[in-house]
Amino acid sequence: MGKGLAYSASEKSLIIELIQLNKVVENKKTDAFSIHDKNKAWESITKTFNASGDHPKRTVSQVKKCWHNIKTKRKSEITSHKQAVLRTGGGPAVEKLVENPLIDEFANIACEIPGAIDSDTIASHNITCVTTSDGYLEFNIQPSDDNLSDSNINDTDANFTNAVPTEATSRIERVEIQKINDEEIHNLLKEELLLKIENERELLKRRKIETEVASNDLIFRKEKHLTEMELLKRTINE
Protein backbone atom coordinates (compact mmCIF):
# COMPACT_ATOMS: atom_id res chain seq x y z
CA MET A 1 0.00 0.00 0.00
CA GLY A 2 1.06 3.60 -0.58
CA LYS A 3 1.51 4.43 3.08
CA GLY A 4 3.40 7.67 3.61
CA LEU A 5 3.47 8.54 -0.11
CA ALA A 6 2.13 11.99 -0.97
CA TYR A 7 -0.87 12.19 -3.27
CA SER A 8 -0.29 13.67 -6.70
CA ALA A 9 -2.60 16.29 -8.18
CA SER A 10 -4.12 13.68 -10.51
CA GLU A 11 -4.80 11.35 -7.57
CA LYS A 12 -6.56 14.12 -5.66
CA SER A 13 -8.62 15.04 -8.72
CA LEU A 14 -9.64 11.41 -9.11
CA ILE A 15 -10.72 11.19 -5.48
CA ILE A 16 -12.78 14.38 -5.86
CA GLU A 17 -14.48 12.97 -8.96
CA LEU A 18 -15.26 9.70 -7.18
CA ILE A 19 -16.73 11.60 -4.23
CA GLN A 20 -19.03 13.40 -6.67
CA LEU A 21 -20.28 10.00 -7.83
CA ASN A 22 -20.67 8.73 -4.26
CA LYS A 23 -22.05 11.70 -2.34
CA VAL A 24 -23.51 9.38 0.27
CA VAL A 25 -20.14 9.51 2.07
CA GLU A 26 -20.98 13.12 3.01
CA ASN A 27 -24.25 12.08 4.62
CA LYS A 28 -24.20 13.51 8.16
CA LYS A 29 -26.54 10.85 9.58
CA THR A 30 -24.93 8.47 12.07
CA ASP A 31 -27.51 5.69 12.27
CA ALA A 32 -26.44 2.12 11.53
CA PHE A 33 -27.92 2.06 8.02
CA SER A 34 -26.28 5.33 7.01
CA ILE A 35 -22.91 4.23 8.38
CA HIS A 36 -23.23 0.93 6.52
CA ASP A 37 -24.01 2.74 3.26
CA LYS A 38 -21.08 5.10 3.74
CA ASN A 39 -18.70 2.23 4.47
CA LYS A 40 -19.82 0.47 1.30
CA ALA A 41 -19.40 3.68 -0.70
CA TRP A 42 -15.88 4.22 0.66
CA GLU A 43 -14.96 0.65 -0.25
CA SER A 44 -16.29 1.23 -3.77
CA ILE A 45 -14.41 4.53 -4.09
CA THR A 46 -11.16 2.93 -2.93
CA LYS A 47 -11.58 -0.05 -5.24
CA THR A 48 -12.21 2.21 -8.24
CA PHE A 49 -9.33 4.48 -7.24
CA ASN A 50 -6.86 1.60 -7.00
CA ALA A 51 -8.02 0.21 -10.34
CA SER A 52 -7.56 3.56 -12.10
CA GLY A 53 -4.22 4.88 -13.27
CA ASP A 54 -0.63 4.05 -12.42
CA HIS A 55 -0.32 5.13 -8.79
CA PRO A 56 0.29 3.50 -5.39
CA LYS A 57 -2.53 1.41 -3.97
CA ARG A 58 -4.35 3.04 -1.07
CA THR A 59 -6.48 1.72 1.76
CA VAL A 60 -9.97 2.98 2.59
CA SER A 61 -8.59 4.89 5.58
CA GLN A 62 -5.94 6.56 3.44
CA VAL A 63 -8.44 7.66 0.79
CA LYS A 64 -10.79 9.01 3.48
CA LYS A 65 -7.90 10.88 5.10
CA CYS A 66 -6.92 12.41 1.76
CA TRP A 67 -10.49 13.64 1.17
CA HIS A 68 -10.62 15.04 4.70
CA ASN A 69 -7.36 16.92 4.10
CA ILE A 70 -8.65 18.29 0.78
CA LYS A 71 -11.75 19.71 2.46
CA THR A 72 -9.81 21.07 5.43
CA LYS A 73 -7.33 22.86 3.17
CA ARG A 74 -10.15 24.35 1.11
CA LYS A 75 -11.98 25.56 4.22
CA SER A 76 -8.78 27.18 5.43
CA GLU A 77 -8.37 28.97 2.08
CA ILE A 78 -11.96 30.24 2.18
CA THR A 79 -11.71 31.35 5.80
CA SER A 80 -8.40 33.17 5.19
CA HIS A 81 -9.90 34.91 2.17
CA LYS A 82 -12.95 36.03 4.13
CA GLN A 83 -10.78 37.36 6.93
CA ALA A 84 -8.73 39.31 4.40
CA VAL A 85 -11.90 40.75 2.83
CA LEU A 86 -13.34 41.75 6.20
CA ARG A 87 -10.07 43.18 7.49
CA THR A 88 -10.11 46.99 7.59
CA GLY A 89 -7.22 49.42 7.34
CA GLY A 90 -7.11 50.60 3.74
CA GLY A 91 -4.75 47.92 2.48
CA PRO A 92 -4.53 46.65 -1.10
CA ALA A 93 -7.60 45.06 -2.65
CA VAL A 94 -7.97 41.34 -2.04
CA GLU A 95 -8.04 39.17 -5.14
CA LYS A 96 -11.25 37.25 -5.69
CA LEU A 97 -11.07 33.69 -4.47
CA VAL A 98 -11.12 31.18 -7.32
CA GLU A 99 -14.17 29.00 -6.92
CA ASN A 100 -13.85 25.23 -6.80
CA PRO A 101 -17.46 23.96 -6.89
CA LEU A 102 -16.48 20.28 -6.74
CA ILE A 103 -15.03 20.85 -3.26
CA ASP A 104 -17.01 23.92 -2.14
CA GLU A 105 -20.19 21.87 -2.35
CA PHE A 106 -18.97 19.88 0.64
CA ALA A 107 -16.97 22.60 2.40
CA ASN A 108 -20.27 24.10 3.63
CA ILE A 109 -18.84 27.63 3.42
CA ALA A 110 -19.79 30.31 0.93
CA CYS A 111 -16.86 31.77 -0.99
CA GLU A 112 -17.85 35.42 -0.58
CA ILE A 113 -19.81 37.64 1.77
CA PRO A 114 -21.79 40.05 -0.40
CA GLY A 115 -21.76 43.67 0.67
CA ALA A 116 -18.74 43.49 2.97
CA ILE A 117 -17.78 47.02 4.03
CA ASP A 118 -14.33 48.17 5.16
CA SER A 119 -12.90 51.57 6.11
CA ASP A 120 -12.23 52.47 2.47
CA THR A 121 -15.87 51.88 1.60
CA ILE A 122 -17.04 54.09 4.44
CA ALA A 123 -14.64 56.88 3.44
CA SER A 124 -15.50 56.89 -0.27
CA HIS A 125 -19.21 56.06 -0.25
CA ASN A 126 -22.48 57.30 1.15
CA ILE A 127 -23.92 54.52 3.31
CA THR A 128 -27.44 54.42 4.66
CA CYS A 129 -28.87 51.81 6.99
CA VAL A 130 -32.55 50.87 7.29
CA THR A 131 -34.39 48.13 9.12
CA THR A 132 -36.44 45.83 6.90
CA SER A 133 -39.86 44.40 7.77
CA ASP A 134 -38.09 41.15 8.71
CA GLY A 135 -35.99 42.93 11.31
CA TYR A 136 -32.73 42.76 9.34
CA LEU A 137 -30.38 45.66 8.67
CA GLU A 138 -30.14 46.70 5.02
CA PHE A 139 -27.26 48.91 3.87
CA ASN A 140 -27.43 51.08 0.76
CA ILE A 141 -24.04 52.08 -0.64
CA GLN A 142 -23.65 54.90 -3.18
CA PRO A 143 -20.38 56.50 -4.40
CA SER A 144 -19.90 59.96 -2.93
CA ASP A 145 -19.26 63.09 -5.05
CA ASP A 146 -15.67 64.28 -5.44
CA ASN A 147 -16.56 67.83 -4.34
CA LEU A 148 -18.78 67.73 -1.28
CA SER A 149 -20.77 70.74 -0.19
CA ASP A 150 -21.30 71.55 3.48
CA SER A 151 -24.68 69.87 3.38
CA ASN A 152 -23.18 66.79 1.75
CA ILE A 153 -20.50 66.66 4.43
CA ASN A 154 -23.20 66.71 7.08
CA ASP A 155 -25.02 63.94 5.22
CA THR A 156 -21.80 61.94 5.04
CA ASP A 157 -21.31 62.29 8.79
CA ALA A 158 -24.83 61.01 9.32
CA ASN A 159 -24.24 58.13 6.91
CA PHE A 160 -21.00 57.26 8.69
CA THR A 161 -22.89 57.13 11.97
CA ASN A 162 -25.44 54.83 10.37
CA ALA A 163 -22.64 52.62 9.02
CA VAL A 164 -21.12 51.99 12.45
CA PRO A 165 -23.25 48.86 12.98
CA THR A 166 -21.65 47.44 9.83
CA GLU A 167 -18.40 46.68 11.63
CA ALA A 168 -20.30 44.85 14.36
CA THR A 169 -22.24 42.95 11.70
CA SER A 170 -18.98 41.96 10.00
CA ARG A 171 -17.54 40.73 13.28
CA ILE A 172 -20.67 38.71 13.98
CA GLU A 173 -20.35 37.26 10.49
CA ARG A 174 -16.77 36.21 11.20
CA VAL A 175 -17.78 34.60 14.48
CA GLU A 176 -20.56 32.70 12.71
CA ILE A 177 -18.11 31.51 10.05
CA GLN A 178 -15.70 30.28 12.71
CA LYS A 179 -18.57 28.57 14.51
CA ILE A 180 -19.60 26.78 11.31
CA ASN A 181 -16.00 25.68 10.72
CA ASP A 182 -15.66 24.38 14.28
CA GLU A 183 -18.95 22.49 14.07
CA GLU A 184 -17.97 20.97 10.74
CA ILE A 185 -14.61 19.80 12.07
CA HIS A 186 -16.32 18.44 15.19
CA ASN A 187 -18.83 16.52 13.07
CA LEU A 188 -16.08 15.12 10.87
CA LEU A 189 -14.11 13.92 13.89
CA LYS A 190 -17.27 12.47 15.42
CA GLU A 191 -18.13 10.68 12.19
CA GLU A 192 -14.60 9.31 11.89
CA LEU A 193 -14.79 7.99 15.47
CA LEU A 194 -18.17 6.36 14.83
CA LEU A 195 -16.82 4.72 11.70
CA LYS A 196 -13.88 3.32 13.65
CA ILE A 197 -16.24 1.95 16.29
CA GLU A 198 -18.46 0.40 13.63
CA ASN A 199 -15.44 -1.16 11.92
CA GLU A 200 -14.28 -2.63 15.22
CA ARG A 201 -17.73 -4.10 15.78
CA GLU A 202 -17.71 -5.67 12.34
CA LEU A 203 -14.26 -7.10 13.02
CA LEU A 204 -15.44 -8.59 16.32
CA LYS A 205 -18.46 -10.12 14.58
CA ARG A 206 -16.24 -11.74 11.94
CA ARG A 207 -13.90 -13.11 14.58
CA LYS A 208 -16.84 -14.48 16.54
CA ILE A 209 -18.18 -16.22 13.44
CA GLU A 210 -14.73 -17.63 12.63
CA THR A 211 -14.43 -18.92 16.20
CA GLU A 212 -17.85 -20.57 16.02
CA VAL A 213 -17.00 -22.18 12.68
CA ALA A 214 -13.71 -23.49 14.06
CA SER A 215 -15.47 -24.79 17.17
CA ASN A 216 -18.15 -26.56 15.14
CA ASP A 217 -15.50 -28.06 12.90
CA LEU A 218 -13.64 -29.37 15.94
CA ILE A 219 -16.82 -30.93 17.35
CA PHE A 220 -17.57 -32.52 13.99
CA ARG A 221 -14.07 -33.98 13.74
CA LYS A 222 -14.31 -35.31 17.29
CA GLU A 223 -17.65 -36.99 16.63
CA LYS A 224 -16.34 -38.43 13.39
CA HIS A 225 -13.30 -39.81 15.19
CA LEU A 226 -15.49 -41.42 17.88
CA THR A 227 -17.72 -42.96 15.21
CA GLU A 228 -14.73 -44.41 13.39
CA MET A 229 -13.36 -45.81 16.65
CA GLU A 230 -16.70 -47.43 17.43
CA LEU A 231 -16.87 -49.02 13.99
CA LEU A 232 -13.32 -50.27 14.35
CA LYS A 233 -14.12 -51.89 17.72
CA ARG A 234 -17.15 -53.65 16.26
CA THR A 235 -15.07 -54.93 13.37
CA ILE A 236 -12.44 -56.31 15.75
CA ASN A 237 -15.06 -57.99 17.96
CA GLU A 238 -16.67 -59.66 14.99
PDB file of N, CA and C in Angstrom, residues 137-202:
ATOM      1  N   LEU A 137     -30.946  44.380   9.083  1.00  0.00           N
ATOM      2  CA  LEU A 137     -30.376  45.658   8.669  1.00  0.00           C
ATOM      3  C   LEU A 137     -30.047  45.604   7.189  1.00  0.00           C
ATOM      4  N   GLU A 138     -30.422  46.645   6.450  1.00  0.00           N
ATOM      5  CA  GLU A 138     -30.140  46.703   5.023  1.00  0.00           C
ATOM      6  C   GLU A 138     -29.323  47.962   4.758  1.00  0.00           C
ATOM      7  N   PHE A 139     -28.158  47.795   4.120  1.00  0.00           N
ATOM      8  CA  PHE A 139     -27.262  48.913   3.874  1.00  0.00           C
ATOM      9  C   PHE A 139     -27.290  49.283   2.396  1.00  0.00           C
ATOM     10  N   ASN A 140     -27.464  50.566   2.126  1.00  0.00           N
ATOM     11  CA  ASN A 140     -27.428  51.081   0.762  1.00  0.00           C
ATOM     12  C   ASN A 140     -26.134  51.862   0.577  1.00  0.00           C
ATOM     13  N   ILE A 141     -25.347  51.476  -0.421  1.00  0.00           N
ATOM     14  CA  ILE A 141     -24.035  52.084  -0.642  1.00  0.00           C
ATOM     15  C   ILE A 141     -24.037  52.802  -1.984  1.00  0.00           C
ATOM     16  N   GLN A 142     -23.723  54.102  -1.969  1.00  0.00           N
ATOM     17  CA  GLN A 142     -23.652  54.899  -3.179  1.00  0.00           C
ATOM     18  C   GLN A 142     -22.338  55.671  -3.185  1.00  0.00           C
ATOM     19  N   PRO A 143     -21.627  55.721  -4.341  1.00  0.00           N
ATOM     20  CA  PRO A 143     -20.375  56.496  -4.404  1.00  0.00           C
ATOM     21  C   PRO A 143     -20.637  57.958  -4.073  1.00  0.00           C
ATOM     22  N   SER A 144     -19.741  58.557  -3.298  1.00  0.00           N
ATOM     23  CA  SER A 144     -19.898  59.964  -2.929  1.00  0.00           C
ATOM     24  C   SER A 144     -19.316  60.859  -4.018  1.00  0.00           C
ATOM     25  N   ASP A 145     -19.774  62.129  -4.077  1.00  0.00           N
ATOM     26  CA  ASP A 145     -19.256  63.088  -5.052  1.00  0.00           C
ATOM     27  C   ASP A 145     -17.843  63.505  -4.671  1.00  0.00           C
ATOM     28  N   ASP A 146     -17.045  63.857  -5.702  1.00  0.00           N
ATOM     29  CA  ASP A 146     -15.667  64.280  -5.435  1.00  0.00           C
ATOM     30  C   ASP A 146     -15.638  65.583  -4.645  1.00  0.00           C
ATOM     31  N   ASN A 147     -16.518  66.531  -5.021  1.00  0.00           N
ATOM     32  CA  ASN A 147     -16.557  67.831  -4.339  1.00  0.00           C
ATOM     33  C   ASN A 147     -17.808  67.879  -3.480  1.00  0.00           C
ATOM     34  N   LEU A 148     -17.647  67.755  -2.184  1.00  0.00           N
ATOM     35  CA  LEU A 148     -18.780  67.729  -1.275  1.00  0.00           C
ATOM     36  C   LEU A 148     -19.088  69.129  -0.766  1.00  0.00           C
ATOM     37  N   SER A 149     -20.358  69.476  -0.793  1.00  0.00           N
ATOM     38  CA  SER A 149     -20.771  70.742  -0.192  1.00  0.00           C
ATOM     39  C   SER A 149     -20.895  70.552   1.304  1.00  0.00           C
ATOM     40  N   ASP A 150     -21.153  71.650   2.025  1.00  0.00           N
ATOM     41  CA  ASP A 150     -21.298  71.550   3.475  1.00  0.00           C
ATOM     42  C   ASP A 150     -22.441  70.623   3.844  1.00  0.00           C
ATOM     43  N   SER A 151     -23.532  70.721   3.065  1.00  0.00           N
ATOM     44  CA  SER A 151     -24.685  69.869   3.375  1.00  0.00           C
ATOM     45  C   SER A 151     -24.356  68.414   3.122  1.00  0.00           C
ATOM     46  N   ASN A 152     -23.563  68.170   2.043  1.00  0.00           N
ATOM     47  CA  ASN A 152     -23.177  66.791   1.746  1.00  0.00           C
ATOM     48  C   ASN A 152     -22.267  66.235   2.825  1.00  0.00           C
ATOM     49  N   ILE A 153     -21.391  67.108   3.363  1.00  0.00           N
ATOM     50  CA  ILE A 153     -20.498  66.659   4.432  1.00  0.00           C
ATOM     51  C   ILE A 153     -21.307  66.248   5.642  1.00  0.00           C
ATOM     52  N   ASN A 154     -22.344  67.063   5.944  1.00  0.00           N
ATOM     53  CA  ASN A 154     -23.198  66.712   7.075  1.00  0.00           C
ATOM     54  C   ASN A 154     -23.904  65.381   6.832  1.00  0.00           C
ATOM     55  N   ASP A 155     -24.358  65.204   5.561  1.00  0.00           N
ATOM     56  CA  ASP A 155     -25.019  63.943   5.219  1.00  0.00           C
ATOM     57  C   ASP A 155     -24.055  62.776   5.356  1.00  0.00           C
ATOM     58  N   THR A 156     -22.797  63.009   4.946  1.00  0.00           N
ATOM     59  CA  THR A 156     -21.797  61.943   5.036  1.00  0.00           C
ATOM     60  C   THR A 156     -21.550  61.558   6.482  1.00  0.00           C
ATOM     61  N   ASP A 157     -21.494  62.585   7.365  1.00  0.00           N
ATOM     62  CA  ASP A 157     -21.311  62.293   8.788  1.00  0.00           C
ATOM     63  C   ASP A 157     -22.457  61.442   9.314  1.00  0.00           C
ATOM     64  N   ALA A 158     -23.667  61.789   8.870  1.00  0.00           N
ATOM     65  CA  ALA A 158     -24.827  61.013   9.320  1.00  0.00           C
ATOM     66  C   ALA A 158     -24.761  59.589   8.787  1.00  0.00           C
ATOM     67  N   ASN A 159     -24.343  59.469   7.503  1.00  0.00           N
ATOM     68  CA  ASN A 159     -24.237  58.134   6.913  1.00  0.00           C
ATOM     69  C   ASN A 159     -23.169  57.305   7.615  1.00  0.00           C
ATOM     70  N   PHE A 160     -22.063  57.975   7.987  1.00  0.00           N
ATOM     71  CA  PHE A 160     -20.999  57.261   8.694  1.00  0.00           C
ATOM     72  C   PHE A 160     -21.507  56.728  10.025  1.00  0.00           C
ATOM     73  N   THR A 161     -22.315  57.565  10.698  1.00  0.00           N
ATOM     74  CA  THR A 161     -22.887  57.127  11.971  1.00  0.00           C
ATOM     75  C   THR A 161     -23.788  55.917  11.763  1.00  0.00           C
ATOM     76  N   ASN A 162     -24.562  55.955  10.662  1.00  0.00           N
ATOM     77  CA  ASN A 162     -25.443  54.825  10.373  1.00  0.00           C
ATOM     78  C   ASN A 162     -24.657  53.571  10.012  1.00  0.00           C
ATOM     79  N   ALA A 163     -23.434  53.769   9.474  1.00  0.00           N
ATOM     80  CA  ALA A 163     -22.644  52.619   9.024  1.00  0.00           C
ATOM     81  C   ALA A 163     -21.874  51.952  10.149  1.00  0.00           C
ATOM     82  N   VAL A 164     -21.863  52.578  11.334  1.00  0.00           N
ATOM     83  CA  VAL A 164     -21.120  51.991  12.455  1.00  0.00           C
ATOM     84  C   VAL A 164     -21.539  50.556  12.743  1.00  0.00           C
ATOM     85  N   PRO A 165     -22.860  50.252  12.702  1.00  0.00           N
ATOM     86  CA  PRO A 165     -23.250  48.855  12.980  1.00  0.00           C
ATOM     87  C   PRO A 165     -22.664  47.854  12.000  1.00  0.00           C
ATOM     88  N   THR A 166     -22.187  48.354  10.825  1.00  0.00           N
ATOM     89  CA  THR A 166     -21.654  47.439   9.827  1.00  0.00           C
ATOM     90  C   THR A 166     -20.458  46.664  10.361  1.00  0.00           C
ATOM     91  N   GLU A 167     -19.579  47.346  11.088  1.00  0.00           N
ATOM     92  CA  GLU A 167     -18.397  46.675  11.631  1.00  0.00           C
ATOM     93  C   GLU A 167     -18.810  45.579  12.601  1.00  0.00           C
ATOM     94  N   ALA A 168     -19.807  45.870  13.429  1.00  0.00           N
ATOM     95  CA  ALA A 168     -20.298  44.848  14.358  1.00  0.00           C
ATOM     96  C   ALA A 168     -20.903  43.684  13.589  1.00  0.00           C
ATOM     97  N   THR A 169     -21.637  44.010  12.517  1.00  0.00           N
ATOM     98  CA  THR A 169     -22.236  42.950  11.695  1.00  0.00           C
ATOM     99  C   THR A 169     -21.158  42.073  11.076  1.00  0.00           C
ATOM    100  N   SER A 170     -20.077  42.714  10.603  1.00  0.00           N
ATOM    101  CA  SER A 170     -18.980  41.956  10.002  1.00  0.00           C
ATOM    102  C   SER A 170     -18.320  41.043  11.019  1.00  0.00           C
ATOM    103  N   ARG A 171     -18.151  41.556  12.238  1.00  0.00           N
ATOM    104  CA  ARG A 171     -17.537  40.735  13.277  1.00  0.00           C
ATOM    105  C   ARG A 171     -18.427  39.553  13.634  1.00  0.00           C
ATOM    106  N   ILE A 172     -19.725  39.806  13.710  1.00  0.00           N
ATOM    107  CA  ILE A 172     -20.665  38.711  13.981  1.00  0.00           C
ATOM    108  C   ILE A 172     -20.588  37.672  12.871  1.00  0.00           C
ATOM    109  N   GLU A 173     -20.454  38.165  11.635  1.00  0.00           N
ATOM    110  CA  GLU A 173     -20.347  37.263  10.485  1.00  0.00           C
ATOM    111  C   GLU A 173     -19.116  36.377  10.611  1.00  0.00           C
ATOM    112  N   ARG A 174     -17.999  36.985  11.038  1.00  0.00           N
ATOM    113  CA  ARG A 174     -16.768  36.209  11.198  1.00  0.00           C
ATOM    114  C   ARG A 174     -16.909  35.162  12.297  1.00  0.00           C
ATOM    115  N   VAL A 175     -17.562  35.552  13.388  1.00  0.00           N
ATOM    116  CA  VAL A 175     -17.776  34.601  14.482  1.00  0.00           C
ATOM    117  C   VAL A 175     -18.642  33.435  14.014  1.00  0.00           C
ATOM    118  N   GLU A 176     -19.674  33.748  13.224  1.00  0.00           N
ATOM    119  CA  GLU A 176     -20.556  32.698  12.714  1.00  0.00           C
ATOM    120  C   GLU A 176     -19.797  31.755  11.785  1.00  0.00           C
ATOM    121  N   ILE A 177     -18.915  32.336  10.960  1.00  0.00           N
ATOM    122  CA  ILE A 177     -18.111  31.514  10.049  1.00  0.00           C
ATOM    123  C   ILE A 177     -17.220  30.564  10.839  1.00  0.00           C
ATOM    124  N   GLN A 178     -16.571  31.108  11.880  1.00  0.00           N
ATOM    125  CA  GLN A 178     -15.705  30.277  12.709  1.00  0.00           C
ATOM    126  C   GLN A 178     -16.505  29.190  13.411  1.00  0.00           C
ATOM    127  N   LYS A 179     -17.709  29.547  13.836  1.00  0.00           N
ATOM    128  CA  LYS A 179     -18.572  28.570  14.508  1.00  0.00           C
ATOM    129  C   LYS A 179     -18.933  27.435  13.560  1.00  0.00           C
ATOM    130  N   ILE A 180     -19.260  27.797  12.315  1.00  0.00           N
ATOM    131  CA  ILE A 180     -19.597  26.780  11.314  1.00  0.00           C
ATOM    132  C   ILE A 180     -18.405  25.870  11.058  1.00  0.00           C
ATOM    133  N   ASN A 181     -17.215  26.481  10.948  1.00  0.00           N
ATOM    134  CA  ASN A 181     -16.002  25.684  10.725  1.00  0.00           C
ATOM    135  C   ASN A 181     -15.758  24.720  11.876  1.00  0.00           C
ATOM    136  N   ASP A 182     -15.895  25.229  13.103  1.00  0.00           N
ATOM    137  CA  ASP A 182     -15.661  24.385  14.280  1.00  0.00           C
ATOM    138  C   ASP A 182     -16.665  23.237  14.342  1.00  0.00           C
ATOM    139  N   GLU A 183     -17.920  23.536  14.046  1.00  0.00           N
ATOM    140  CA  GLU A 183     -18.948  22.493  14.071  1.00  0.00           C
ATOM    141  C   GLU A 183     -18.686  21.443  12.999  1.00  0.00           C
ATOM    142  N   GLU A 184     -18.244  21.906  11.827  1.00  0.00           N
ATOM    143  CA  GLU A 184     -17.971  20.973  10.736  1.00  0.00           C
ATOM    144  C   GLU A 184     -16.816  20.041  11.098  1.00  0.00           C
ATOM    145  N   ILE A 185     -15.755  20.619  11.665  1.00  0.00           N
ATOM    146  CA  ILE A 185     -14.607  19.799  12.071  1.00  0.00           C
ATOM    147  C   ILE A 185     -15.019  18.821  13.164  1.00  0.00           C
ATOM    148  N   HIS A 186     -15.836  19.310  14.112  1.00  0.00           N
ATOM    149  CA  HIS A 186     -16.318  18.435  15.192  1.00  0.00           C
ATOM    150  C   HIS A 186     -17.127  17.275  14.627  1.00  0.00           C
ATOM    151  N   ASN A 187     -18.002  17.575  13.669  1.00  0.00           N
ATOM    152  CA  ASN A 187     -18.832  16.524  13.074  1.00  0.00           C
ATOM    153  C   ASN A 187     -17.990  15.518  12.300  1.00  0.00           C
ATOM    154  N   LEU A 188     -16.956  16.017  11.616  1.00  0.00           N
ATOM    155  CA  LEU A 188     -16.079  15.117  10.869  1.00  0.00           C
ATOM    156  C   LEU A 188     -15.326  14.177  11.810  1.00  0.00           C
ATOM    157  N   LEU A 189     -14.822  14.748  12.911  1.00  0.00           N
ATOM    158  CA  LEU A 189     -14.114  13.918  13.886  1.00  0.00           C
ATOM    159  C   LEU A 189     -15.059  12.911  14.536  1.00  0.00           C
ATOM    160  N   LYS A 190     -16.273  13.356  14.820  1.00  0.00           N
ATOM    161  CA  LYS A 190     -17.266  12.465  15.420  1.00  0.00           C
ATOM    162  C   LYS A 190     -17.613  11.333  14.461  1.00  0.00           C
ATOM    163  N   GLU A 191     -17.793  11.691  13.190  1.00  0.00           N
ATOM    164  CA  GLU A 191     -18.129  10.679  12.188  1.00  0.00           C
ATOM    165  C   GLU A 191     -16.989   9.676  12.024  1.00  0.00           C
ATOM    166  N   GLU A 192     -15.764  10.191  12.030  1.00  0.00           N
ATOM    167  CA  GLU A 192     -14.603   9.311  11.894  1.00  0.00           C
ATOM    168  C   GLU A 192     -14.524   8.337  13.069  1.00  0.00           C
ATOM    169  N   LEU A 193     -14.815   8.846  14.280  1.00  0.00           N
ATOM    170  CA  LEU A 193     -14.790   7.990  15.468  1.00  0.00           C
ATOM    171  C   LEU A 193     -15.875   6.924  15.394  1.00  0.00           C
ATOM    172  N   LEU A 194     -17.070   7.324  14.952  1.00  0.00           N
ATOM    173  CA  LEU A 194     -18.170   6.364  14.831  1.00  0.00           C
ATOM    174  C   LEU A 194     -17.856   5.289  13.796  1.00  0.00           C
ATOM    175  N   LEU A 195     -17.200   5.693  12.721  1.00  0.00           N
ATOM    176  CA  LEU A 195     -16.819   4.723  11.695  1.00  0.00           C
ATOM    177  C   LEU A 195     -15.803   3.721  12.243  1.00  0.00           C
ATOM    178  N   LYS A 196     -14.867   4.218  13.047  1.00  0.00           N
ATOM    179  CA  LYS A 196     -13.881   3.320  13.649  1.00  0.00           C
ATOM    180  C   LYS A 196     -14.561   2.327  14.586  1.00  0.00           C
ATOM    181  N   ILE A 197     -15.515   2.836  15.371  1.00  0.00           N
ATOM    182  CA  ILE A 197     -16.244   1.955  16.295  1.00  0.00           C
ATOM    183  C   ILE A 197     -17.022   0.904  15.520  1.00  0.00           C
ATOM    184  N   GLU A 198     -17.672   1.332  14.436  1.00  0.00           N
ATOM    185  CA  GLU A 198     -18.455   0.397  13.625  1.00  0.00           C
ATOM    186  C   GLU A 198     -17.553  -0.649  12.982  1.00  0.00           C
ATOM    187  N   ASN A 199     -16.382  -0.215  12.520  1.00  0.00           N
ATOM    188  CA  ASN A 199     -15.438  -1.160  11.917  1.00  0.00           C
ATOM    189  C   ASN A 199     -14.946  -2.179  12.935  1.00  0.00           C
ATOM    190  N   GLU A 200     -14.710  -1.714  14.166  1.00  0.00           N
ATOM    191  CA  GLU A 200     -14.275  -2.627  15.223  1.00  0.00           C
ATOM    192  C   GLU A 200     -15.370  -3.643  15.543  1.00  0.00           C
ATOM    193  N   ARG A 201     -16.611  -3.184  15.528  1.00  0.00           N
ATOM    194  CA  ARG A 201     -17.728  -4.095  15.781  1.00  0.00           C
ATOM    195  C   ARG A 201     -17.827  -5.155  14.698  1.00  0.00           C
ATOM    196  N   GLU A 202     -17.664  -4.722  13.452  1.00  0.00           N
ATOM    197  CA  GLU A 202     -17.711  -5.669  12.343  1.00  0.00           C
ATOM    198  C   GLU A 202     -16.577  -6.685  12.455  1.00  0.00           C
TER     199      GLU A 202
END
